């Protein structure tokens, strides 16, 4: 038989034989009663609650269970009502003696041995809602807030809290007194000024006078001997320039701004202030010509710019030269002082007594003039 005939025969045979059997089977299944289930349904095991409590005090067991794996699968049949998972416990208990830390899974306990158990619990509850537990007597909390004072409240049991609230600033300590400073120097002596309306008379009680800057720099300063030329003193002067040069000027001589001559029958020394700014100091002295007697008297008159006048009384000359007046240039202002000092000896001795020690002398009364 060919392959085509075999396939046709087999197809026809399968249709004929399989149709009645299928019908019979379905009818039997409909009328067949399901046998009773005699097997005990498997109880669904509830998953372990995700224990997250940290218990470090209270009882003997203070383990911390933190399982992180999935809940175990349900075994057995599908019958039975699934058990609801328990409420998640998120309290952190720090009380107790043992301090083992159980992280769940395969052996991850951490033992934290401590000393004697605390008197009270220090659990930390992380669950939402609910009032916080009261603080324990021997707690280890860190209090950073400033607690207000409640009137009539009982005193708080001393704990170990650290209060970082700002306190009152301490008052600064008084500064220690320092050592006394140096005493102020006494004020420098300032000579009086000239009076324009009346002459200024120099005396032992007021021996000096200071010219103004205008009187010290404009015009000329004149020294005139108000006595008879045949009696009394013969005028002369010793001077020192700012260059250090020193010399003596006698009757009829001239040097730079200084002229010693006669005017209206009287001896006169004239200082040109326009060219006398380089003059540092000078003295006016007198040498007695003849003995005038005990009743003789004279005056040395000084005239300035603006017709101001200064008078220096002159007493009868004793033997020897007498320094009548000294002049100093102090910062551009002229200071005059009545000396009335007689020096025993010669003119050179009088000059040396007032510090003119750079003068070259021909003899005791005659100095070498400048070249």
mmCIF file of C-alpha atoms in Angstrom:
data_model
loop_
_atom_site.group_PDB
_atom_site.id
_atom_site.type_symbol
_atom_site.label_atom_id
_atom_site.label_comp_id
_atom_site.label_asym_id
_atom_site.label_seq_id
_atom_site.Cartn_x
_atom_site.Cartn_y
_atom_site.Cartn_z
ATOM 1 C CA UNK A 1 0.000 0.000 0.000
ATOM 2 C CA UNK A 2 1.162 3.370 -0.845
ATOM 3 C CA UNK A 3 1.848 6.152 1.654
ATOM 4 C CA UNK A 4 -1.130 8.165 0.389
ATOM 5 C CA UNK A 5 -3.564 5.398 1.123
ATOM 6 C CA UNK A 6 -2.088 4.901 4.579
ATOM 7 C CA UNK A 7 -2.563 8.512 5.537
ATOM 8 C CA UNK A 8 -6.178 8.544 4.297
ATOM 9 C CA UNK A 9 -6.961 5.400 6.178
ATOM 10 C CA UNK A 10 -5.427 6.551 9.354
ATOM 11 C CA UNK A 11 -7.235 9.920 9.238
ATOM 12 C CA UNK A 12 -10.610 8.218 8.717
ATOM 13 C CA UNK A 13 -9.900 5.752 11.458
ATOM 14 C CA UNK A 14 -9.015 8.421 13.965
ATOM 15 C CA UNK A 15 -12.200 10.355 13.327
ATOM 16 C CA UNK A 16 -14.367 7.286 13.684
ATOM 17 C CA UNK A 17 -12.780 6.020 16.901
ATOM 18 C CA UNK A 18 -12.187 9.243 18.761
ATOM 19 C CA UNK A 19 -15.597 10.889 18.505
ATOM 20 C CA UNK A 20 -17.655 8.516 20.654
ATOM 21 C CA UNK A 21 -14.954 8.223 23.290
ATOM 22 C CA UNK A 22 -14.717 11.943 23.727
ATOM 23 C CA UNK A 23 -18.433 12.254 24.172
ATOM 24 C CA UNK A 24 -18.508 9.522 26.763
ATOM 25 C CA UNK A 25 -15.672 11.014 28.729
ATOM 26 C CA UNK A 26 -17.265 14.448 28.956
ATOM 27 C CA UNK A 27 -20.575 12.993 30.138
ATOM 28 C CA UNK A 28 -18.830 11.014 32.840
ATOM 29 C CA UNK A 29 -16.894 13.992 34.072
ATOM 30 C CA UNK A 30 -20.077 16.092 34.435
ATOM 31 C CA UNK A 31 -21.844 13.445 36.527
ATOM 32 C CA UNK A 32 -18.821 12.568 38.576
ATOM 33 C CA UNK A 33 -18.838 13.980 42.143
ATOM 34 C CA UNK A 34 -15.713 15.554 43.429
ATOM 35 C CA UNK A 35 -14.320 13.490 46.226
ATOM 36 C CA UNK A 36 -13.992 15.111 49.638
ATOM 37 C CA UNK A 37 -10.636 16.656 50.443
ATOM 38 C CA UNK A 38 -9.298 14.696 53.365
ATOM 39 C CA UNK A 39 -5.981 16.433 53.494
ATOM 40 C CA UNK A 40 -5.421 19.092 56.133
ATOM 41 C CA UNK A 41 -4.828 22.497 54.575
ATOM 42 C CA UNK A 42 -1.467 23.913 55.272
ATOM 43 C CA UNK A 43 -1.434 26.803 57.642
ATOM 44 C CA UNK A 44 -0.023 29.932 56.192
ATOM 45 C CA UNK A 45 2.904 31.084 58.242
ATOM 46 C CA UNK A 46 2.806 34.777 58.965
ATOM 47 C CA UNK A 47 5.939 36.639 57.998
ATOM 48 C CA UNK A 48 8.112 37.652 60.826
ATOM 49 C CA UNK A 49 7.491 41.261 61.773
ATOM 50 C CA UNK A 50 10.245 43.603 60.716
ATOM 51 C CA UNK A 51 11.539 44.026 64.198
ATOM 52 C CA UNK A 52 13.511 47.176 64.436
ATOM 53 C CA UNK A 53 13.650 47.525 68.188
ATOM 54 C CA UNK A 54 16.965 48.234 69.825
ATOM 55 C CA UNK A 55 16.825 47.067 73.384
ATOM 56 C CA UNK A 56 19.890 47.839 75.485
ATOM 57 C CA UNK A 57 18.312 47.731 78.936
ATOM 58 C CA UNK A 58 15.456 46.476 81.038
ATOM 59 C CA UNK A 59 15.589 42.680 80.906
ATOM 60 C CA UNK A 60 18.365 40.252 80.179
ATOM 61 C CA UNK A 61 17.785 40.169 76.433
ATOM 62 C CA UNK A 62 18.421 43.520 74.716
ATOM 63 C CA UNK A 63 18.867 42.320 71.146
ATOM 64 C CA UNK A 64 18.224 44.548 68.169
ATOM 65 C CA UNK A 65 16.400 42.654 65.379
ATOM 66 C CA UNK A 66 16.671 44.280 62.009
ATOM 67 C CA UNK A 67 15.743 41.590 59.439
ATOM 68 C CA UNK A 68 16.182 42.878 55.981
ATOM 69 C CA UNK A 69 15.257 39.820 53.845
ATOM 70 C CA UNK A 70 11.786 39.106 52.397
ATOM 71 C CA UNK A 71 9.081 37.302 54.359
ATOM 72 C CA UNK A 72 8.998 33.482 54.021
ATOM 73 C CA UNK A 73 6.775 32.085 51.264
ATOM 74 C CA UNK A 74 3.404 30.484 52.015
ATOM 75 C CA UNK A 75 3.504 26.694 51.815
ATOM 76 C CA UNK A 76 0.634 24.285 51.260
ATOM 77 C CA UNK A 77 -2.693 24.893 49.612
ATOM 78 C CA UNK A 78 -4.461 28.060 48.756
ATOM 79 C CA UNK A 79 -7.158 27.701 51.371
ATOM 80 C CA UNK A 80 -7.239 29.716 54.556
ATOM 81 C CA UNK A 81 -7.224 33.436 55.213
ATOM 82 C CA UNK A 82 -3.791 35.121 55.190
ATOM 83 C CA UNK A 83 -2.756 36.383 58.541
ATOM 84 C CA UNK A 84 -2.267 40.170 58.712
ATOM 85 C CA UNK A 85 1.290 41.216 59.474
ATOM 86 C CA UNK A 86 1.745 42.610 62.962
ATOM 87 C CA UNK A 87 2.296 46.308 63.514
ATOM 88 C CA UNK A 88 5.767 47.434 62.852
ATOM 89 C CA UNK A 89 7.629 48.017 66.076
ATOM 90 C CA UNK A 90 10.001 50.948 65.684
ATOM 91 C CA UNK A 91 10.869 51.543 69.323
ATOM 92 C CA UNK A 92 14.500 51.807 70.342
ATOM 93 C CA UNK A 93 15.054 50.524 73.841
ATOM 94 C CA UNK A 94 18.374 51.430 75.466
ATOM 95 C CA UNK A 95 17.619 49.943 78.885
ATOM 96 C CA UNK A 96 18.831 46.670 80.200
ATOM 97 C CA UNK A 97 21.948 44.800 80.999
ATOM 98 C CA UNK A 98 22.790 42.793 77.880
ATOM 99 C CA UNK A 99 23.685 44.836 74.838
ATOM 100 C CA UNK A 100 23.629 42.359 71.945
ATOM 101 C CA UNK A 101 22.736 43.840 68.571
ATOM 102 C CA UNK A 102 20.937 41.443 66.237
ATOM 103 C CA UNK A 103 20.747 42.585 62.632
ATOM 104 C CA UNK A 104 18.797 39.557 61.438
ATOM 105 C CA UNK A 105 19.780 37.245 58.678
ATOM 106 C CA UNK A 106 22.790 35.046 59.186
ATOM 107 C CA UNK A 107 24.603 35.829 62.444
ATOM 108 C CA UNK A 108 25.234 39.538 62.561
ATOM 109 C CA UNK A 109 24.841 40.155 66.281
ATOM 110 C CA UNK A 110 26.908 42.934 67.815
ATOM 111 C CA UNK A 111 27.617 42.657 71.520
ATOM 112 C CA UNK A 112 28.081 45.919 73.375
ATOM 113 C CA UNK A 113 28.910 44.961 76.961
ATOM 114 C CA UNK A 114 28.181 47.595 79.541
ATOM 115 C CA UNK A 115 28.308 47.866 83.288
ATOM 116 C CA UNK A 116 25.496 47.557 85.712
ATOM 117 C CA UNK A 117 21.985 48.002 84.323
ATOM 118 C CA UNK A 118 20.541 51.463 84.469
ATOM 119 C CA UNK A 119 17.782 52.309 86.888
ATOM 120 C CA UNK A 120 15.348 53.351 84.185
ATOM 121 C CA UNK A 121 14.760 52.706 80.530
ATOM 122 C CA UNK A 122 16.109 54.960 77.837
ATOM 123 C CA UNK A 123 14.133 53.619 74.883
ATOM 124 C CA UNK A 124 13.800 55.698 71.752
ATOM 125 C CA UNK A 125 10.414 55.277 70.090
ATOM 126 C CA UNK A 126 10.470 55.979 66.368
ATOM 127 C CA UNK A 127 6.828 55.126 65.693
ATOM 128 C CA UNK A 128 4.608 58.018 64.557
ATOM 129 C CA UNK A 129 2.150 59.400 67.040
ATOM 130 C CA UNK A 130 1.975 58.833 70.741
ATOM 131 C CA UNK A 131 3.478 60.938 73.485
ATOM 132 C CA UNK A 132 7.232 60.638 74.063
ATOM 133 C CA UNK A 133 8.316 58.600 77.091
ATOM 134 C CA UNK A 134 9.232 60.592 80.206
ATOM 135 C CA UNK A 135 12.959 61.199 80.781
ATOM 136 C CA UNK A 136 14.656 58.749 83.085
ATOM 137 C CA UNK A 137 16.647 59.690 86.177
ATOM 138 C CA UNK A 138 19.961 58.373 84.908
ATOM 139 C CA UNK A 139 19.525 59.216 81.261
ATOM 140 C CA UNK A 140 22.214 60.192 78.819
ATOM 141 C CA UNK A 141 20.218 62.707 76.760
ATOM 142 C CA UNK A 142 21.834 65.808 75.315
ATOM 143 C CA UNK A 143 19.687 68.843 76.073
ATOM 144 C CA UNK A 144 20.517 71.865 73.917
ATOM 145 C CA UNK A 145 17.462 73.948 74.753
ATOM 146 C CA UNK A 146 17.122 76.441 77.568
ATOM 147 C CA UNK A 147 14.337 75.109 79.819
ATOM 148 C CA UNK A 148 12.067 77.859 81.168
ATOM 149 C CA UNK A 149 11.640 78.254 84.890
ATOM 150 C CA UNK A 150 8.186 77.041 85.974
ATOM 151 C CA UNK A 151 7.003 78.562 89.249
ATOM 152 C CA UNK A 152 6.314 75.998 91.925
ATOM 153 C CA UNK A 153 7.913 73.123 90.017
ATOM 154 C CA UNK A 154 9.908 70.535 91.913
ATOM 155 C CA UNK A 155 13.672 70.610 91.456
ATOM 156 C CA UNK A 156 14.972 68.420 88.679
ATOM 157 C CA UNK A 157 16.993 65.375 89.605
ATOM 158 C CA UNK A 158 20.636 66.026 88.695
ATOM 159 C CA UNK A 159 21.458 64.238 85.471
ATOM 160 C CA UNK A 160 24.210 64.250 82.895
ATOM 161 C CA UNK A 161 22.630 66.665 80.408
ATOM 162 C CA UNK A 162 24.863 69.213 78.681
ATOM 163 C CA UNK A 163 23.346 72.692 78.501
ATOM 164 C CA UNK A 164 24.844 74.803 75.695
ATOM 165 C CA UNK A 165 22.433 77.725 75.997
ATOM 166 C CA UNK A 166 24.191 81.127 76.109
ATOM 167 C CA UNK A 167 24.691 82.499 79.588
ATOM 168 C CA UNK A 168 25.165 86.078 80.772
ATOM 169 C CA UNK A 169 28.392 87.692 79.623
ATOM 170 C CA UNK A 170 30.883 88.252 82.448
ATOM 171 C CA UNK A 171 31.513 91.839 83.402
ATOM 172 C CA UNK A 172 34.943 93.096 82.297
ATOM 173 C CA UNK A 173 37.551 93.337 84.990
ATOM 174 C CA UNK A 174 38.568 96.886 85.918
ATOM 175 C CA UNK A 175 41.759 97.994 84.250
ATOM 176 C CA UNK A 176 44.749 98.124 86.515
ATOM 177 C CA UNK A 177 46.101 101.625 87.014
ATOM 178 C CA UNK A 178 49.237 102.161 84.980
ATOM 179 C CA UNK A 179 52.382 103.796 86.187
ATOM 180 C CA UNK A 180 52.255 107.565 86.397
ATOM 181 C CA UNK A 181 53.511 109.304 83.294
ATOM 182 C CA UNK A 182 56.440 111.646 83.253
ATOM 183 C CA UNK A 183 55.854 115.067 84.660
ATOM 184 C CA UNK A 184 55.153 117.757 82.111
ATOM 185 C CA UNK A 185 58.162 119.991 81.523
ATOM 186 C CA UNK A 186 57.810 123.510 82.845
ATOM 187 C CA UNK A 187 56.732 126.019 80.227
ATOM 188 C CA UNK A 188 59.575 127.771 78.481
ATOM 189 C CA UNK A 189 60.185 131.348 79.467
ATOM 190 C CA UNK A 190 58.845 133.811 76.942
ATOM 191 C CA UNK A 191 60.066 137.407 77.298
ATOM 192 C CA UNK A 192 57.456 140.139 77.073
ATOM 193 C CA UNK A 193 56.883 142.075 73.865
ATOM 194 C CA UNK A 194 57.587 145.742 73.289
ATOM 195 C CA UNK A 195 54.841 148.302 73.773
ATOM 196 C CA UNK A 196 54.278 150.651 70.856
ATOM 197 C CA UNK A 197 52.804 153.500 72.886
ATOM 198 C CA UNK A 198 55.340 153.618 75.741
ATOM 199 C CA UNK A 199 59.046 152.795 75.957
ATOM 200 C CA UNK A 200 60.086 149.474 77.429
ATOM 201 C CA UNK A 201 62.546 149.888 80.290
ATOM 202 C CA UNK A 202 64.781 146.910 81.055
ATOM 203 C CA UNK A 203 65.571 146.486 84.739
ATOM 204 C CA UNK A 204 66.883 143.732 87.017
ATOM 205 C CA UNK A 205 63.262 142.661 87.591
ATOM 206 C CA UNK A 206 62.481 142.619 83.832
ATOM 207 C CA UNK A 207 65.828 142.298 82.081
ATOM 208 C CA UNK A 208 64.679 140.994 78.660
ATOM 209 C CA UNK A 209 62.295 141.842 75.853
ATOM 210 C CA UNK A 210 61.394 140.103 72.586
ATOM 211 C CA UNK A 211 60.821 141.955 69.341
ATOM 212 C CA UNK A 212 58.143 140.939 66.902
ATOM 213 C CA UNK A 213 59.032 139.235 63.661
ATOM 214 C CA UNK A 214 58.280 142.464 61.825
ATOM 215 C CA UNK A 215 60.565 144.482 64.113
ATOM 216 C CA UNK A 216 63.257 141.805 63.710
ATOM 217 C CA UNK A 217 63.291 141.790 59.910
ATOM 218 C CA UNK A 218 62.465 145.271 58.578
ATOM 219 C CA UNK A 219 64.550 148.443 58.732
ATOM 220 C CA UNK A 220 67.416 148.817 61.146
ATOM 221 C CA UNK A 221 68.022 148.323 64.824
ATOM 222 C CA UNK A 222 69.978 151.212 66.432
ATOM 223 C CA UNK A 223 71.871 151.364 69.742
ATOM 224 C CA UNK A 224 72.617 154.956 70.828
ATOM 225 C CA UNK A 225 74.603 156.100 73.875
ATOM 226 C CA UNK A 226 72.635 158.886 75.550
ATOM 227 C CA UNK A 227 75.513 160.446 77.486
ATOM 228 C CA UNK A 228 78.224 162.990 76.926
ATOM 229 C CA UNK A 229 80.908 161.784 74.524
ATOM 230 C CA UNK A 230 83.599 163.072 76.802
ATOM 231 C CA UNK A 231 82.343 161.103 79.767
ATOM 232 C CA UNK A 232 81.133 157.644 80.437
ATOM 233 C CA UNK A 233 81.769 154.676 78.162
ATOM 234 C CA UNK A 234 83.264 154.171 74.751
ATOM 235 C CA UNK A 235 80.991 151.739 72.897
ATOM 236 C CA UNK A 236 82.121 148.577 71.155
ATOM 237 C CA UNK A 237 80.578 145.213 70.212
ATOM 238 C CA UNK A 238 81.518 141.578 69.697
ATOM 239 C CA UNK A 239 79.485 139.529 67.204
ATOM 240 C CA UNK A 240 79.146 135.994 65.867
ATOM 241 C CA UNK A 241 77.685 135.056 62.491
ATOM 242 C CA UNK A 242 75.820 131.833 61.714
ATOM 243 C CA UNK A 243 78.930 130.627 59.851
ATOM 244 C CA UNK A 244 80.829 130.638 63.161
ATOM 245 C CA UNK A 245 82.920 133.716 62.383
ATOM 246 C CA UNK A 246 83.437 136.015 65.401
ATOM 247 C CA UNK A 247 85.154 139.385 65.792
ATOM 248 C CA UNK A 248 85.067 142.749 67.562
ATOM 249 C CA UNK A 249 83.880 146.093 66.160
ATOM 250 C CA UNK A 250 85.307 149.335 67.591
ATOM 251 C CA UNK A 251 84.511 153.022 67.075
ATOM 252 C CA UNK A 252 84.616 154.036 63.376
ATOM 253 C CA UNK A 253 84.667 150.422 62.042
ATOM 254 C CA UNK A 254 82.222 148.597 59.787
ATOM 255 C CA UNK A 255 81.601 144.938 59.105
ATOM 256 C CA UNK A 256 78.758 143.651 56.982
ATOM 257 C CA UNK A 257 75.450 144.812 58.479
ATOM 258 C CA UNK A 258 77.169 146.457 61.477
ATOM 259 C CA UNK A 259 78.263 150.107 61.530
ATOM 260 C CA UNK A 260 79.688 151.813 64.614
ATOM 261 C CA UNK A 261 79.880 155.600 64.189
ATOM 262 C CA UNK A 262 78.554 158.858 65.634
ATOM 263 C CA UNK A 263 75.143 160.424 65.074
ATOM 264 C CA UNK A 264 74.208 163.897 66.361
ATOM 265 C CA UNK A 265 77.231 163.917 68.612
ATOM 266 C CA UNK A 266 76.422 160.533 70.171
ATOM 267 C CA UNK A 267 77.925 157.117 69.635
ATOM 268 C CA UNK A 268 75.668 154.822 67.661
ATOM 269 C CA UNK A 269 75.755 151.178 66.602
ATOM 270 C CA UNK A 270 73.522 150.379 63.650
ATOM 271 C CA UNK A 271 72.404 146.894 62.574
ATOM 272 C CA UNK A 272 70.898 146.566 59.093
ATOM 273 C CA UNK A 273 68.177 143.917 59.532
ATOM 274 C CA UNK A 274 67.841 143.329 55.790
ATOM 275 C CA UNK A 275 71.377 141.929 55.699
ATOM 276 C CA UNK A 276 71.511 140.919 59.357
ATOM 277 C CA UNK A 277 69.590 137.648 59.097
ATOM 278 C CA UNK A 278 72.919 135.789 59.255
ATOM 279 C CA UNK A 279 73.775 137.403 62.592
ATOM 280 C CA UNK A 280 73.495 134.859 65.373
ATOM 281 C CA UNK A 281 74.345 136.941 68.445
ATOM 282 C CA UNK A 282 76.276 140.009 69.694
ATOM 283 C CA UNK A 283 77.098 141.938 72.874
ATOM 284 C CA UNK A 284 77.396 145.701 73.356
ATOM 285 C CA UNK A 285 80.086 146.654 75.826
ATOM 286 C CA UNK A 286 81.507 149.935 77.087
ATOM 287 C CA UNK A 287 84.994 150.869 78.186
ATOM 288 C CA UNK A 288 85.244 153.809 80.606
ATOM 289 C CA UNK A 289 87.077 156.767 79.045
ATOM 290 C CA UNK A 290 87.502 158.862 82.191
ATOM 291 C CA UNK A 291 86.221 158.662 85.708
ATOM 292 C CA UNK A 292 82.879 160.501 85.504
ATOM 293 C CA UNK A 293 82.348 160.604 89.240
ATOM 294 C CA UNK A 294 79.755 158.930 91.422
ATOM 295 C CA UNK A 295 76.843 161.096 90.236
ATOM 296 C CA UNK A 296 77.142 160.220 86.569
ATOM 297 C CA UNK A 297 74.214 158.410 84.857
ATOM 298 C CA UNK A 298 73.391 157.477 81.311
ATOM 299 C CA UNK A 299 70.976 155.435 79.140
ATOM 300 C CA UNK A 300 71.405 153.124 76.187
ATOM 301 C CA UNK A 301 68.527 153.697 73.762
ATOM 302 C CA UNK A 302 67.415 150.986 71.280
ATOM 303 C CA UNK A 303 65.150 151.996 68.400
ATOM 304 C CA UNK A 304 63.149 149.553 66.224
ATOM 305 C CA UNK A 305 60.884 149.681 63.187
ATOM 306 C CA UNK A 306 57.644 151.479 63.992
ATOM 307 C CA UNK A 307 59.317 153.899 66.436
ATOM 308 C CA UNK A 308 59.258 151.436 69.333
ATOM 309 C CA UNK A 309 61.887 152.316 71.942
ATOM 310 C CA UNK A 310 63.714 150.272 74.539
ATOM 311 C CA UNK A 311 65.721 151.896 77.355
ATOM 312 C CA UNK A 312 68.603 150.362 79.328
ATOM 313 C CA UNK A 313 69.766 152.478 82.310
ATOM 314 C CA UNK A 314 73.571 152.677 82.726
ATOM 315 C CA UNK A 315 75.245 153.176 86.090
ATOM 316 C CA UNK A 316 78.631 154.920 86.681
ATOM 317 C CA UNK A 317 81.299 152.734 85.116
ATOM 318 C CA UNK A 318 83.643 150.910 87.448
ATOM 319 C CA UNK A 319 87.180 150.134 86.281
ATOM 320 C CA UNK A 320 87.203 147.582 83.474
ATOM 321 C CA UNK A 321 84.899 146.829 80.529
ATOM 322 C CA UNK A 322 81.173 146.434 81.207
ATOM 323 C CA UNK A 323 78.827 144.355 79.068
ATOM 324 C CA UNK A 324 75.727 146.547 78.770
ATOM 325 C CA UNK A 325 73.442 144.470 76.504
ATOM 326 C CA UNK A 326 73.240 141.100 74.717
ATOM 327 C CA UNK A 327 71.306 140.246 71.544
ATOM 328 C CA UNK A 328 70.177 136.798 70.314
ATOM 329 C CA UNK A 329 68.471 135.753 67.093
ATOM 330 C CA UNK A 330 65.882 133.113 68.115
ATOM 331 C CA UNK A 331 64.069 131.623 65.103
ATOM 332 C CA UNK A 332 64.078 134.936 63.258
ATOM 333 C CA UNK A 333 63.005 137.027 66.257
ATOM 334 C CA UNK A 334 65.437 139.198 68.219
ATOM 335 C CA UNK A 335 65.635 138.949 72.000
ATOM 336 C CA UNK A 336 67.387 141.755 73.936
ATOM 337 C CA UNK A 337 68.667 141.369 77.478
ATOM 338 C CA UNK A 338 70.176 143.997 79.804
ATOM 339 C CA UNK A 339 73.375 142.566 81.329
ATOM 340 C CA UNK A 340 75.083 145.404 83.245
ATOM 341 C CA UNK A 341 77.930 143.033 84.074
ATOM 342 C CA UNK A 342 81.454 144.336 84.653
ATOM 343 C CA UNK A 343 84.297 141.919 83.935
ATOM 344 C CA UNK A 344 87.669 142.636 85.541
ATOM 345 C CA UNK A 345 90.461 142.801 82.989
ATOM 346 C CA UNK A 346 90.456 143.817 79.363
ATOM 347 C CA UNK A 347 88.070 143.592 76.393
ATOM 348 C CA UNK A 348 89.276 140.092 75.550
ATOM 349 C CA UNK A 349 88.328 138.975 79.071
ATOM 350 C CA UNK A 350 84.826 140.364 78.667
ATOM 351 C CA UNK A 351 84.397 138.561 75.319
ATOM 352 C CA UNK A 352 85.623 135.255 76.727
ATOM 353 C CA UNK A 353 83.247 135.597 79.685
ATOM 354 C CA UNK A 354 80.306 135.538 77.253
ATOM 355 C CA UNK A 355 81.583 132.680 75.086
ATOM 356 C CA UNK A 356 83.295 134.532 72.234
ATOM 357 C CA UNK A 357 86.342 132.275 72.163
ATOM 358 C CA UNK A 358 86.959 132.189 68.375
ATOM 359 C CA UNK A 359 88.216 135.746 68.051
ATOM 360 C CA UNK A 360 91.807 136.277 66.936
ATOM 361 C CA UNK A 361 93.465 139.033 69.013
ATOM 362 C CA UNK A 362 96.346 141.344 68.234
ATOM 363 C CA UNK A 363 96.515 142.382 71.883
ATOM 364 C CA UNK A 364 94.178 142.267 74.911
ATOM 365 C CA UNK A 365 92.036 145.125 73.581
ATOM 366 C CA UNK A 366 92.447 144.866 69.780
ATOM 367 C CA UNK A 367 91.029 142.029 67.626
ATOM 368 C CA UNK A 368 92.263 141.188 64.148
ATOM 369 C CA UNK A 369 89.665 142.469 61.668
ATOM 370 C CA UNK A 370 88.179 140.071 59.130
ATOM 371 C CA UNK A 371 89.930 139.889 55.743
#
